[in-house]
Amino acid sequence: MTDAVQAPARVALVGNPNSGKTALFNALTGARQKVANYAGVTVERKEGVLTTPGGRTMHIIDLPGTYSLRARSPDEAVTRDAVLGRLEGEPEPDVLVAVADATNLRLVLRLILELKQVGRPFVLALNMYDIAQRQGLRIDLEGLSRELGAPVVTTVATRKRGIDDLVAAADALVIKHEGHASVWHEPSAAEIRAAHGEAQRIMRTYVKPAERPDTFTGKVDGVLLHPAAGLLILGVVLFLMFQAVFTWATPAADGIEAGFKALGELVAGVTPDGLIRSLIVDGLIAGVGSVVVFLPQILILFFFIILLEDSGYLARAAFLLDRIMGFAGLHGRAFIPLLSSVACAIPGVMATRVIEQKHDRLTTIMTAPLMTCSARIPVYALIIAALIPNEKVWGWVSLQGLVMFGLYAIGIVSALLVSFVIQRLFWRRHSEPFLMELPAYKTPDPGGVLLQLWQRAGIFINRAGRIILPLMVLVWVLSTFPYPPEGATGPAIDYSFAGMIGHAIEPLFAPIGFNWQMCIALIPGMAAREVAVAALGTVYAVGDIEGSGLAALEGIVGSQWSLATGLSFLAWYVYAPQCVATLGVVKRETNSWFWPAVMFVYMVTLAYGASFLTFNVAKAMGWG
Amino acid sequence: MSNADLDAGTPLSLASVGLSGVIVRVDGTRAPGMLEPEELERRLLEMGFVEGARVRVLHQGLLGGDPIAVKVDDMRVALRRSEARAIEVNFD
C-alpha cells in the first residue's frame, strides 16, 4: 500500500439527539479523546483518534446532535458548518457517519436525505440495534443501503458491537474517495414536507414496524409525567440530590481543605519568610484551594445531572418545569444551569450551553449568580450564628434554619424576577418555543458516565484555574501592599490597598449600615465569597479562623454589629457580584466584556438597594 | 394532501389527554409568536409534525394543562399549546 492510501482521515458523526451518538463516539475512540471549544464559539468540540487495522489514523469528530442541517442554535450551526467544510481551521470531513437510533428512524432518514445533498460519502450506523431486534423491528439492510446509496452497518455502541464493521465501512469509503460537490441549501417548509414523504416511503419499503413496541417508557411516563405526582417526584429527586451534594461532599471537601492547608504549611516551611512565601502560600495555594474545595460538590452534582440526562429524565424535568420557568420568560431547559448554580455559578454559567437561543441563554447566564451558591454558606452561617437567636418558632422550626431557607428562597425568586424583567420588559420577548423530544428511558452506561464526569471535572479545573489564578494574585497584591509602617498596631490589611479602598468606600456604605471592617472584608471577598469570613477574621485579628477564631469572630460580630447591620450584610451577599471568577467565566462564555460589566452593575445596584431597604426597615423595627 | 386541506381539522392545542388522530395541516400562521410562521412550520415539520402523521396526546402539565406531551408516530415530543395551534388534527 502506498502512503497516500493510508493517509490520516477525518470522520464526523452526525445524527439526531438521543441516537446514542456520543456512546458510539466513546466506543470508537475509547479514552483517546479531547474536549475543547470550537474557535470563537462556546460550542464543545469533541475529537478522538483511532487506528484502523490497516494502520490508518482516523480523527473522529462528535458533532452536536441535530434534526436538520438548518441551524437553529450555535451547536447546530457547528454541525452544519463542519459537515459542509465551512468551519475555519477545520478541514472538511472525508467521511460522515450518520448515526441513527434503529428504533426511531423516520426523522433521521429525513436528515440523511439532507446529508446526501452535501455530497460527502457517508455510512449509516443503525445504533441500538439490539433494542430494535428485541422489539421485533425488521429492517431490510441491503435494500436500505441500495436505496440510500451508502453502506449500512448495525451497532450496539454500549456493548461495543459492530464497531469494527463501522470502521471498515468508513475506511472503504476513504479509499474509494468518491463524492460530489454540495448541492445542499436550507430547505423550505415545502421541501421538508417532500423529504418527509420520501422518508415515509423508504420506511414503508424497508422497515417492518416493531411487533413488540416499547411500552416501558409509556408506563414510566404515566407516573413521572403525572401533573401532580410528577412534580412531587421531581421535588423529591432534587431534594435527595442536594442532600447528596452537601452531605457526601463534606468529607472530601474537608480533606481537600486540610490538604491545601498542609501544602501551605509545607511550602511555608521551606521558603524564606517574606513576599515570595506570602504570595505562594496566602495568594496562590489558599486562593486555588478556596475554589478546588468546591470540586467534590460539583462532581456529585455533575454525576446526578449526567445520570438524569443519560436516563432520559432531564427532558421530563424540563417538561414539568417549563410552565413555571415560562412565567419568568425562561425556557424549561434553563432549569439545569440554574440548578448547577446552587453548587457554584461557574459550572452553572458553563451549563447554559444547552439553551439553543442566544437571548434565552444570556438571560440565564445573567441570573445564574443569583442562585445561592455554596460559597455564600460560610458567610450566611457566620452572620446567622452570631446574630439570629437560636430559637424555635411555632414550637418546632429552628429560626436560624428558617433564615437560611429564606435566603435560598430569596435567591431563587430574585433569579426568576430578574429574568422576567430582562426577557419581558427589557427585550420585550417571549421565550423560544419549547419543542423537545422526550427520549425513551435508558439505563445509563457506567463507563460513559465516568468518562463524562472525568471530562467535565477537567474542564472545570482548567477553566477555573486559568481565570482564578491571576485574580487571586491581584487580590493578594491588594491585601498585602503597601506594608504597615514601623510600629503599627492595627492589623496589616488595614494599611494595604484593600484597607485604603475599604476606608475610602466606607462613607458610601454607611447608609446601608456597614462599618469599615466590613468594607475591607469586601475586597478580598471578591476573590470568592467565603474569603470574606477569613478577611473579617483578619481585620478583627481573632487568630486562626479554622480553629477557635471562628467562635471568637462570632462573638465579636454578635456584640459589635447590630441586627440591622447583620441583615443588611446578608442582603448584600444575596445580590452582590462578590466573585470575580464568575465574572471571568461570563466574559469567556459571552466572548465580550459587555455582559460581565452589565452583570456587575445590575448586581451591585440590586445589592445596594436591598441592603439599604433591609437596614432601614430593620432600624425602624428597633433592631438598629 | 389537497384532500386533507379541505378537511378542516381541530387545533392540537385544544386536545385533551388521550385524544388521538391524524394531522391534516401544519400552518405556522395559525400560531403567531416570536417565530416567523415559516420558521415555526419548519421546526414542527423537522420534529415529525407532518401531514399524515398520527398523533396522540399523552400528558399535560399541571398549570393550565401546559405544555403537552404528544406521541407523533413512534416518537414522543413535548411542546406548548401556543405552538400546538399551528397543528390541525382530524381526531378519531
XYZ file of C-alpha atoms in Angstrom:
716
model
C 0.000 0.000 0.000
C 1.194 3.484 -0.734
C 1.385 6.255 1.807
C -1.462 8.087 0.138
C -3.811 5.168 0.780
C -3.018 5.167 4.493
C -3.119 8.942 4.896
C -4.980 10.110 8.019
C -8.709 10.617 7.529
C -11.337 12.734 9.246
C -14.643 11.145 10.121
C -17.560 13.160 11.552
C -20.521 11.680 13.440
C -23.874 13.275 12.617
C -27.267 12.312 13.999
C -30.394 13.233 15.921
C -30.068 13.964 19.628
C -30.616 10.797 21.712
C -29.380 8.493 18.943
C -26.529 7.205 21.083
C -24.063 9.212 19.026
C -21.803 10.019 21.954
C -21.869 6.386 23.110
C -20.761 5.374 19.619
C -18.047 8.034 19.722
C -16.818 6.625 23.046
C -16.906 3.075 21.666
C -14.859 4.150 18.642
C -12.202 6.186 20.415
C -12.190 4.932 23.999
C -10.450 7.403 26.254
C -8.397 8.796 23.375
C -10.442 11.969 23.091
C -10.027 15.685 23.540
C -12.714 18.115 24.633
C -12.200 21.741 23.683
C -14.107 24.618 22.158
C -14.596 25.483 18.530
C -12.691 28.661 17.722
C -14.700 31.757 18.585
C -17.849 29.984 19.748
C -18.646 28.284 23.012
C -19.683 25.015 21.451
C -17.936 21.963 22.743
C -15.718 20.192 20.255
C -15.077 16.508 20.884
C -12.422 14.787 18.855
C -10.912 11.346 19.272
C -8.425 9.179 17.448
C -8.463 5.557 16.346
C -6.152 3.443 14.240
C -7.687 1.105 11.677
C -6.426 -2.493 11.359
C -4.728 -1.330 8.138
C -2.820 1.317 10.073
C -4.746 4.422 9.068
C -5.190 7.114 11.680
C -8.790 8.289 11.861
C -9.733 11.513 13.576
C -13.298 11.089 14.800
C -15.358 14.205 15.485
C -18.550 14.022 17.520
C -20.776 16.789 16.145
C -23.674 18.224 18.183
C -26.961 16.354 17.630
C -29.458 17.904 15.246
C -32.712 17.176 13.430
C -31.713 19.254 10.429
C -28.694 20.887 8.828
C -30.658 24.103 9.061
C -29.087 25.545 12.177
C -31.320 26.818 14.985
C -28.641 27.144 17.659
C -24.884 27.733 17.870
C -24.467 23.971 18.386
C -26.394 23.088 15.276
C -24.568 25.769 13.290
C -21.316 23.991 14.134
C -22.753 20.699 12.866
C -23.867 22.319 9.621
C -20.593 24.160 9.048
C -18.475 21.125 9.933
C -20.443 18.911 7.536
C -20.168 21.500 4.775
C -16.476 22.106 5.483
C -17.138 25.770 6.236
C -15.572 25.865 9.695
C -12.464 27.971 9.901
C -9.382 25.903 10.657
C -11.305 22.644 10.245
C -10.747 20.703 7.037
C -13.937 19.121 5.770
C -14.548 15.540 6.877
C -13.564 12.769 4.448
C -16.441 10.570 5.545
C -19.636 11.168 7.506
C -21.187 8.616 9.823
C -24.936 9.131 10.080
C -25.863 7.735 13.486
C -29.458 6.553 13.833
C -31.484 5.103 16.673
C -32.642 1.952 14.864
C -35.968 2.072 16.722
C -36.689 5.661 15.675
C -35.716 6.018 12.038
C -38.193 8.397 10.464
C -36.667 11.740 11.426
C -33.089 10.650 10.856
C -33.980 9.380 7.382
C -35.049 12.906 6.527
C -31.771 14.250 7.925
C -29.901 11.673 5.805
C -31.685 12.921 2.680
C -30.240 16.344 3.529
C -26.799 14.797 4.104
C -26.936 13.182 0.670
C -27.162 16.641 -0.878
C -23.903 17.605 0.807
C -22.083 15.133 -1.396
C -19.732 13.676 1.219
C -19.529 9.871 1.258
C -21.369 8.536 4.317
C -22.121 5.329 6.129
C -25.335 4.770 8.096
C -24.830 3.291 11.570
C -28.061 1.746 12.870
C -27.319 2.072 16.566
C -29.202 0.390 19.455
C -29.817 -2.447 17.044
C -30.265 -4.915 19.924
C -33.299 -2.975 21.145
C -34.733 -2.948 17.617
C -34.307 -6.733 17.423
C -35.865 -7.238 20.828
C -38.868 -5.208 19.693
C -39.179 -7.392 16.596
C -38.432 -4.482 14.286
C -37.213 -5.795 10.915
C -35.033 -3.676 8.661
C -34.034 -4.744 5.138
C -30.400 -3.653 5.448
C -29.433 -4.417 1.848
C -32.462 -2.684 0.419
C -31.928 0.348 2.636
C -28.273 0.505 1.625
C -29.224 0.317 -2.077
C -31.885 2.970 -1.652
C -29.593 5.406 0.170
C -26.556 4.627 -1.940
C -24.481 4.161 1.188
C -23.231 1.241 3.279
C -25.371 0.378 6.328
C -23.923 -1.228 9.456
C -25.656 -2.228 12.680
C -24.116 -1.243 16.006
C -24.712 -1.539 19.731
C -22.412 1.196 20.969
C -22.826 0.479 24.676
C -21.682 -3.139 24.132
C -19.086 -2.190 21.513
C -20.796 -4.362 18.906
C -20.456 -3.596 15.213
C -17.645 -1.100 15.801
C -15.124 -2.984 13.627
C -17.659 -3.185 10.784
C -18.294 0.542 11.065
C -14.578 1.359 10.960
C -14.096 -0.977 7.970
C -17.019 0.633 6.120
C -15.704 4.135 6.803
C -12.197 3.071 5.758
C -13.517 1.633 2.475
C -15.216 4.950 1.734
C -11.987 6.834 2.432
C -10.159 4.606 -0.062
C -12.904 4.929 -2.704
C -12.657 8.673 -2.268
C -15.883 9.493 -4.046
C -18.252 12.342 -3.520
C -19.689 15.262 -5.388
C -19.937 18.993 -4.884
C -22.526 20.072 -2.332
C -25.955 20.984 -3.652
C -27.321 21.496 -0.151
C -29.365 24.594 0.588
C -31.592 25.470 3.502
C -34.837 23.607 2.794
C -38.160 25.424 2.699
C -41.198 24.064 4.535
C -42.408 22.560 1.250
C -39.078 20.806 0.720
C -39.120 19.419 4.255
C -42.618 18.059 3.586
C -41.425 16.449 0.358
C -38.436 14.916 2.162
C -40.790 13.570 4.848
C -42.851 11.931 2.118
C -39.710 10.355 0.714
C -38.547 9.197 4.163
C -42.001 7.746 4.768
C -41.802 5.797 1.504
C -38.363 4.433 2.433
C -39.696 3.422 5.863
C -42.666 1.598 4.375
C -40.489 -0.240 1.862
C -37.593 -1.384 4.038
C -38.733 -1.323 7.661
C -41.320 -3.653 9.173
C -42.784 -1.965 12.262
C -41.989 -3.351 15.684
C -44.028 -6.379 16.730
C -43.455 -5.649 20.406
C -43.019 -1.875 20.655
C -41.567 -0.420 23.824
C -44.271 0.057 26.433
C -41.905 0.638 29.340
C -41.324 4.334 28.620
C -45.065 4.948 28.351
C -45.736 3.243 31.682
C -42.968 5.123 33.487
C -44.114 8.417 31.976
C -47.618 7.692 33.283
C -46.134 8.229 36.755
C -43.225 10.624 36.160
C -45.205 12.996 33.929
C -48.345 12.905 36.033
C -49.212 16.585 36.582
C -49.202 16.352 40.372
C -47.261 13.168 41.221
C -44.629 14.013 38.615
C -43.859 17.385 40.187
C -43.791 15.796 43.626
C -41.324 13.128 42.454
C -39.172 15.784 40.796
C -39.146 17.671 44.090
C -38.019 14.541 45.940
C -35.324 13.810 43.324
C -33.955 17.351 43.617
C -34.118 17.229 47.409
C -32.146 13.967 47.519
C -29.682 15.371 45.033
C -28.975 18.360 47.255
C -28.721 16.217 50.328
C -26.085 14.219 48.483
C -24.294 17.304 47.186
C -23.975 18.765 50.658
C -23.502 15.668 52.816
C -21.414 13.362 50.592
C -19.123 16.191 49.596
C -18.279 17.291 53.125
C -15.604 14.662 53.926
C -13.904 15.150 50.566
C -14.092 18.932 50.848
C -12.643 18.776 54.364
C -9.870 16.563 53.038
C -9.054 18.985 50.227
C -9.081 21.887 52.649
C -6.745 20.079 55.010
C -4.560 19.097 52.055
C -4.177 22.672 50.854
C -3.500 23.843 54.387
C -0.812 21.194 54.795
C 0.635 22.124 51.417
C 0.697 25.762 52.503
C 2.491 24.867 55.729
C 4.920 22.646 53.861
C 5.782 25.418 51.411
C 5.959 27.934 54.246
C 8.484 25.669 55.942
C 10.874 25.578 53.005
C 10.586 29.126 51.671
C 12.194 32.104 53.350
C 9.842 34.388 55.236
C 8.793 37.257 53.042
C 6.996 38.214 49.908
C 7.516 35.061 47.870
C 6.251 32.886 50.680
C 3.248 35.097 51.217
C 2.454 35.121 47.500
C 2.674 31.347 47.213
C 1.015 30.423 50.496
C -1.557 33.180 51.061
C -2.105 34.080 47.428
C -1.812 31.019 45.215
C -2.282 27.989 47.434
C -5.010 29.450 49.626
C -6.715 31.017 46.624
C -6.750 27.941 44.428
C -7.693 25.845 47.433
C -10.721 28.014 48.091
C -12.059 27.106 44.649
C -10.902 23.496 44.350
C -12.689 22.847 47.629
C -15.941 23.024 45.620
C -14.816 20.256 43.287
C -16.421 17.400 45.288
C -19.778 19.200 45.312
C -19.523 19.974 41.627
C -18.568 16.393 40.772
C -21.501 14.964 42.736
C -23.834 17.472 41.115
C -22.493 16.640 37.648
C -22.791 12.929 38.434
C -26.514 13.318 39.118
C -27.080 15.595 36.140
C -25.294 13.174 33.764
C -27.295 10.282 35.233
C -30.572 12.165 34.846
C -29.633 13.251 31.341
C -28.500 9.842 30.077
C -31.534 8.081 31.529
C -33.879 10.492 29.731
C -35.313 12.051 32.903
C -33.856 15.518 32.426
C -36.122 16.100 29.416
C -39.075 15.188 31.672
C -37.896 17.625 34.345
C -37.761 20.374 31.716
C -41.300 19.390 30.658
C -42.607 19.572 34.238
C -40.917 22.892 34.976
C -41.454 24.603 31.638
C -44.587 26.440 32.690
C -43.086 27.671 35.946
C -39.922 28.820 34.155
C -42.114 30.207 31.382
C -43.646 32.749 33.777
C -40.173 34.210 34.102
C -39.742 34.132 30.340
C -37.292 31.266 30.618
C -37.063 28.037 28.706
C -37.638 24.731 30.536
C -34.018 23.857 29.846
C -32.778 26.871 31.833
C -33.515 24.786 34.883
C -30.285 22.774 34.502
C -27.889 25.754 34.655
C -29.851 27.347 37.485
C -29.726 24.066 39.374
C -25.965 23.775 38.870
C -25.553 27.295 40.179
C -26.650 26.135 43.600
C -23.264 24.445 43.895
C -21.344 27.170 42.089
C -22.258 29.711 39.431
C -19.205 28.800 37.329
C -20.440 25.361 36.175
C -23.931 26.909 36.038
C -22.862 29.529 33.534
C -20.956 26.878 31.592
C -24.078 24.674 31.509
C -26.133 27.355 29.728
C -24.772 25.890 26.500
C -27.752 23.521 26.432
C -30.005 26.513 25.687
C -30.379 26.958 21.957
C -31.467 30.545 21.672
C -28.959 33.348 22.288
C -31.252 35.663 24.259
C -32.587 32.864 26.447
C -29.032 31.788 27.085
C -27.858 35.297 28.001
C -30.794 35.767 30.368
C -29.949 32.505 32.102
C -26.274 33.489 32.369
C -27.224 36.854 33.863
C -29.482 35.321 36.510
C -27.448 32.230 37.422
C -25.256 34.047 40.023
C -28.392 34.998 41.980
C -28.964 31.362 42.880
C -27.495 30.718 46.314
C -24.109 29.120 45.631
C -22.317 27.157 48.317
C -19.639 29.852 48.727
C -22.305 32.017 50.348
C -22.964 29.418 53.034
C -19.950 30.226 55.285
C -20.894 33.927 55.204
C -24.566 33.207 55.904
C -23.640 30.721 58.628
C -21.381 33.222 60.403
C -23.913 36.044 60.464
C -26.842 33.798 61.343
C -24.970 32.090 64.175
C -23.804 35.454 65.527
C -26.995 37.484 65.285
C -30.061 35.284 64.885
C -31.230 33.839 68.209
C -31.174 30.054 68.379
C -34.900 29.736 68.999
C -37.778 27.678 67.787
C -40.735 29.267 66.049
C -44.144 27.600 66.112
C -42.584 25.231 68.591
C -40.568 23.132 66.142
C -38.945 25.195 63.379
C -35.438 26.491 64.037
C -35.365 30.254 63.479
C -31.774 30.058 62.231
C -32.711 27.334 59.745
C -35.705 29.375 58.655
C -33.492 32.394 57.897
C -31.120 30.185 55.908
C -34.056 28.748 53.941
C -35.382 32.255 53.405
C -32.066 33.352 51.910
C -32.185 30.429 49.431
C -35.794 31.250 48.547
C -34.946 34.939 48.016
C -32.160 33.860 45.658
C -34.498 31.700 43.538
C -37.316 34.254 43.454
C -34.852 37.027 42.580
C -33.381 34.977 39.723
C -36.864 34.399 38.294
C -37.873 38.052 38.740
C -34.694 39.362 37.127
C -35.115 37.063 34.147
C -38.735 38.178 33.900
C -37.580 41.796 33.765
C -34.853 41.074 31.205
C -36.998 38.899 28.935
C -40.386 40.563 29.156
C -39.587 44.208 29.833
C -36.056 44.748 28.595
C -36.088 42.599 25.471
C -39.896 42.512 25.219
C -39.881 38.981 24.045
C -41.383 35.655 24.851
C -39.169 32.676 25.252
C -38.339 30.423 22.368
C -40.902 27.717 21.543
C -40.480 24.698 23.743
C -40.184 21.826 21.312
C -38.313 18.858 22.658
C -38.109 15.141 22.128
C -38.883 13.009 25.181
C -36.488 10.125 24.526
C -37.183 6.530 25.561
C -35.816 5.736 29.035
C -32.441 4.011 29.065
C -30.104 2.619 31.675
C -27.075 4.913 31.700
C -23.836 3.245 30.658
C -21.449 3.339 33.675
C -18.316 3.758 31.550
C -19.866 6.619 29.640
C -20.973 8.331 32.837
C -17.486 8.101 34.341
C -15.853 9.374 31.157
C -18.156 12.389 31.032
C -17.591 13.090 34.726
C -13.826 12.965 34.178
C -14.067 15.346 31.230
C -16.313 17.838 32.982
C -14.095 17.885 36.058
C -11.121 18.553 33.791
C -12.926 21.417 32.086
C -13.901 22.953 35.429
C -10.379 22.785 36.838
C -8.832 24.020 33.628
C -11.156 26.985 33.126
C -11.486 27.886 36.783
C -7.727 27.630 37.197
C -6.930 29.860 34.273
C -9.377 32.530 35.372
C -8.886 32.273 39.086
C -5.095 32.206 39.381
C -4.401 35.730 38.069
C -7.347 37.099 40.046
C -6.055 35.510 43.237
C -2.718 37.193 42.701
C -4.466 40.531 42.184
C -6.479 40.220 45.375
C -3.352 39.153 47.257
C -1.488 42.240 45.975
C -4.345 44.487 47.091
C -4.443 42.956 50.564
C -0.651 42.864 51.054
C 0.735 46.147 49.745
C 1.818 48.551 50.984
C 3.233 47.154 54.230
C 2.150 48.627 57.566
C 4.535 51.330 58.865
C 7.046 50.534 61.617
C 5.400 50.184 64.992
C 1.884 49.931 63.575
C -0.598 48.370 65.951
C -3.614 47.552 63.793
C -3.878 44.503 61.506
C -1.626 44.693 58.428
C -4.536 44.594 55.988
C -5.709 47.917 57.434
C -2.703 49.654 55.835
C -2.913 47.867 52.483
C -4.636 48.945 49.285
C -7.591 46.823 50.370
C -7.633 48.731 53.627
C -7.417 52.067 51.828
C -10.225 51.096 49.469
C -12.249 49.835 52.435
C -11.833 53.126 54.279
C -12.478 55.109 51.093
C -15.746 53.342 50.335
C -16.887 53.369 53.971
C -18.928 56.610 53.607
C -20.601 55.038 50.596
C -21.569 52.001 52.647
C -22.532 53.859 55.835
C -26.142 54.339 54.643
C -26.521 50.541 54.460
C -25.031 50.076 57.916
C -21.581 48.681 57.024
C -18.636 49.533 59.292
C -15.085 49.911 57.958
C -14.115 46.347 58.891
C -16.892 45.018 56.673
C -15.877 47.321 53.829
C -12.312 45.984 53.958
C -13.539 42.371 54.031
C -15.481 43.003 50.822
C -12.245 43.481 48.838
C -10.618 40.063 49.410
C -14.182 38.698 49.382
C -14.204 39.482 45.680
C -11.874 36.528 45.145
C -14.517 34.141 46.436
C -17.441 34.922 48.673
C -16.391 32.761 51.590
C -12.999 34.507 51.759
C -14.863 37.424 53.365
C -15.173 35.344 56.542
C -11.414 34.858 56.757
C -10.917 38.542 55.904
C -13.222 39.609 58.735
C -11.166 37.351 60.977
C -8.034 39.176 59.810
C -9.400 42.679 60.402
C -10.761 41.769 63.801
C -7.473 39.919 64.493
C -9.140 36.880 66.004
C -6.415 34.448 65.019
C -6.867 31.097 63.307
C -10.242 31.193 61.564
C -10.203 27.402 61.091
C -9.939 26.780 64.807
C -11.021 28.842 67.797
C -11.006 32.012 65.700
C -14.419 31.365 64.200
C -16.123 31.256 67.593
C -14.256 34.421 68.613
C -15.340 36.113 65.385
C -18.942 35.079 66.029
C -18.670 36.661 69.459
C -17.285 39.920 68.080
C -19.893 40.115 65.315
C -22.629 39.277 67.816
C -21.579 42.022 70.212
C -20.342 44.747 67.844
C -22.819 44.517 64.947
C -26.433 45.479 65.259
C -29.030 43.077 63.916
C -29.848 45.662 61.233
C -26.208 45.679 60.097
C -26.085 41.869 60.030
C -29.281 41.590 57.993
C -28.013 44.270 55.648
C -24.781 42.282 55.156
C -26.861 39.157 54.385
C -28.947 41.118 51.854
C -25.707 42.353 50.276
C -24.413 38.811 49.909
C -27.664 37.620 48.302
C -27.202 40.020 45.379
C -23.655 41.355 45.204
C -21.317 40.096 42.450
C -18.781 39.147 45.114
C -16.973 36.687 42.871
C -14.588 37.771 40.130
C -14.270 34.185 38.894
C -17.938 34.186 37.873
C -17.479 37.467 36.025
C -14.448 35.937 34.302
C -16.444 32.883 33.203
C -19.252 35.107 31.918
C -16.664 37.001 29.884
C -15.446 33.722 28.404
C -18.883 32.338 27.669
C -20.208 35.532 26.074
C -16.947 36.474 24.349
C -17.268 40.075 25.483
C -16.646 42.346 28.446
C -20.043 43.948 27.952
C -22.102 41.246 29.673
C -19.910 40.852 32.759
C -19.991 44.663 33.056
C -23.794 44.675 32.857
C -23.905 41.844 35.390
C -21.617 43.697 37.789
C -23.580 46.927 37.594
C -27.028 45.380 37.956
C -25.993 43.114 40.812
C -24.246 45.901 42.748
C -27.314 48.097 42.261
C -29.632 45.369 43.490
C -27.338 44.588 46.417
C -27.106 48.212 47.499
C -30.831 48.728 47.145
C -31.692 45.541 49.042
C -29.218 46.312 51.818
C -30.423 49.901 52.112
C -34.012 48.745 52.375
C -33.164 45.953 54.800
C -31.052 48.195 57.033
C -33.612 50.977 57.254
C -36.603 48.686 57.730
C -34.701 46.808 60.427
C -33.772 50.092 62.139
C -37.401 51.191 62.025
C -38.307 47.876 63.675
C -35.963 48.825 66.515
C -33.161 46.395 65.565
C -30.644 49.172 64.878
C -52.636 16.375 0.577
C -55.133 18.501 -1.343
C -57.998 16.412 0.017
C -56.720 16.770 3.532
C -56.548 20.508 3.027
C -60.281 20.653 2.541
C -60.794 18.782 5.795
C -60.902 21.420 8.481
C -59.104 19.844 11.435
C -59.172 20.815 15.094
C -56.098 22.581 16.501
C -53.946 20.213 18.563
C -53.818 22.959 21.190
C -57.447 22.228 22.126
C -56.960 18.491 22.591
C -57.243 16.873 25.981
C -55.153 13.941 27.174
C -55.999 10.657 25.472
C -57.281 12.097 22.191
C -55.685 10.792 19.027
C -55.961 11.447 15.316
C -54.166 12.268 12.098
C -52.521 15.599 11.297
C -54.292 17.251 8.362
C -52.468 20.540 8.263
C -49.395 22.267 9.702
C -49.661 26.008 9.267
C -47.332 28.394 11.073
C -49.639 31.380 10.531
C -52.134 29.817 12.964
C -49.751 30.289 15.889
C -48.341 33.814 15.838
C -45.464 34.160 18.281
C -41.865 35.207 18.308
C -41.024 32.987 15.325
C -41.855 33.713 11.707
C -44.704 31.398 10.623
C -42.468 29.673 8.059
C -39.774 29.070 10.683
C -42.231 27.625 13.213
C -43.664 25.437 10.485
C -40.225 24.106 9.547
C -39.358 23.343 13.157
C -42.615 21.477 13.697
C -42.058 19.547 10.472
C -38.500 18.669 11.494
C -39.788 17.208 14.767
C -42.164 14.956 12.833
C -45.369 17.014 12.916
C -46.205 16.483 9.260
C -49.487 15.970 7.420
C -50.486 12.328 7.649
C -48.641 11.591 10.899
C -50.636 10.010 13.729
C -50.672 11.932 16.990
C -51.922 11.131 20.462
C -51.893 13.474 23.451
C -50.173 11.573 26.273
C -49.674 14.031 29.113
C -50.132 17.634 30.088
C -48.586 19.972 32.622
C -50.192 20.957 35.922
C -50.724 24.661 35.293
C -53.204 25.343 32.502
C -52.599 21.867 31.086
C -49.422 23.166 29.516
C -47.105 22.015 27.957
C -48.357 18.799 26.361
C -46.518 15.572 25.574
C -47.574 14.107 22.248
C -46.807 10.814 20.590
C -46.051 11.546 16.934
C -45.953 8.193 15.135
C -43.254 6.393 17.197
C -41.739 9.379 18.922
C -42.632 11.427 21.998
C -42.429 15.191 21.698
C -43.181 17.933 24.217
C -44.500 21.307 23.100
C -46.542 24.214 24.398
C -50.182 24.628 23.465
C -49.381 28.037 21.956
C -47.287 26.335 19.254
C -49.688 23.390 19.006
C -52.211 25.842 17.498
C -50.305 25.501 14.233
C -51.111 21.775 14.029
C -54.588 20.780 12.877
C -55.725 17.265 13.579
C -58.609 15.131 12.414
C -59.396 13.422 15.710
C -60.760 9.862 15.707
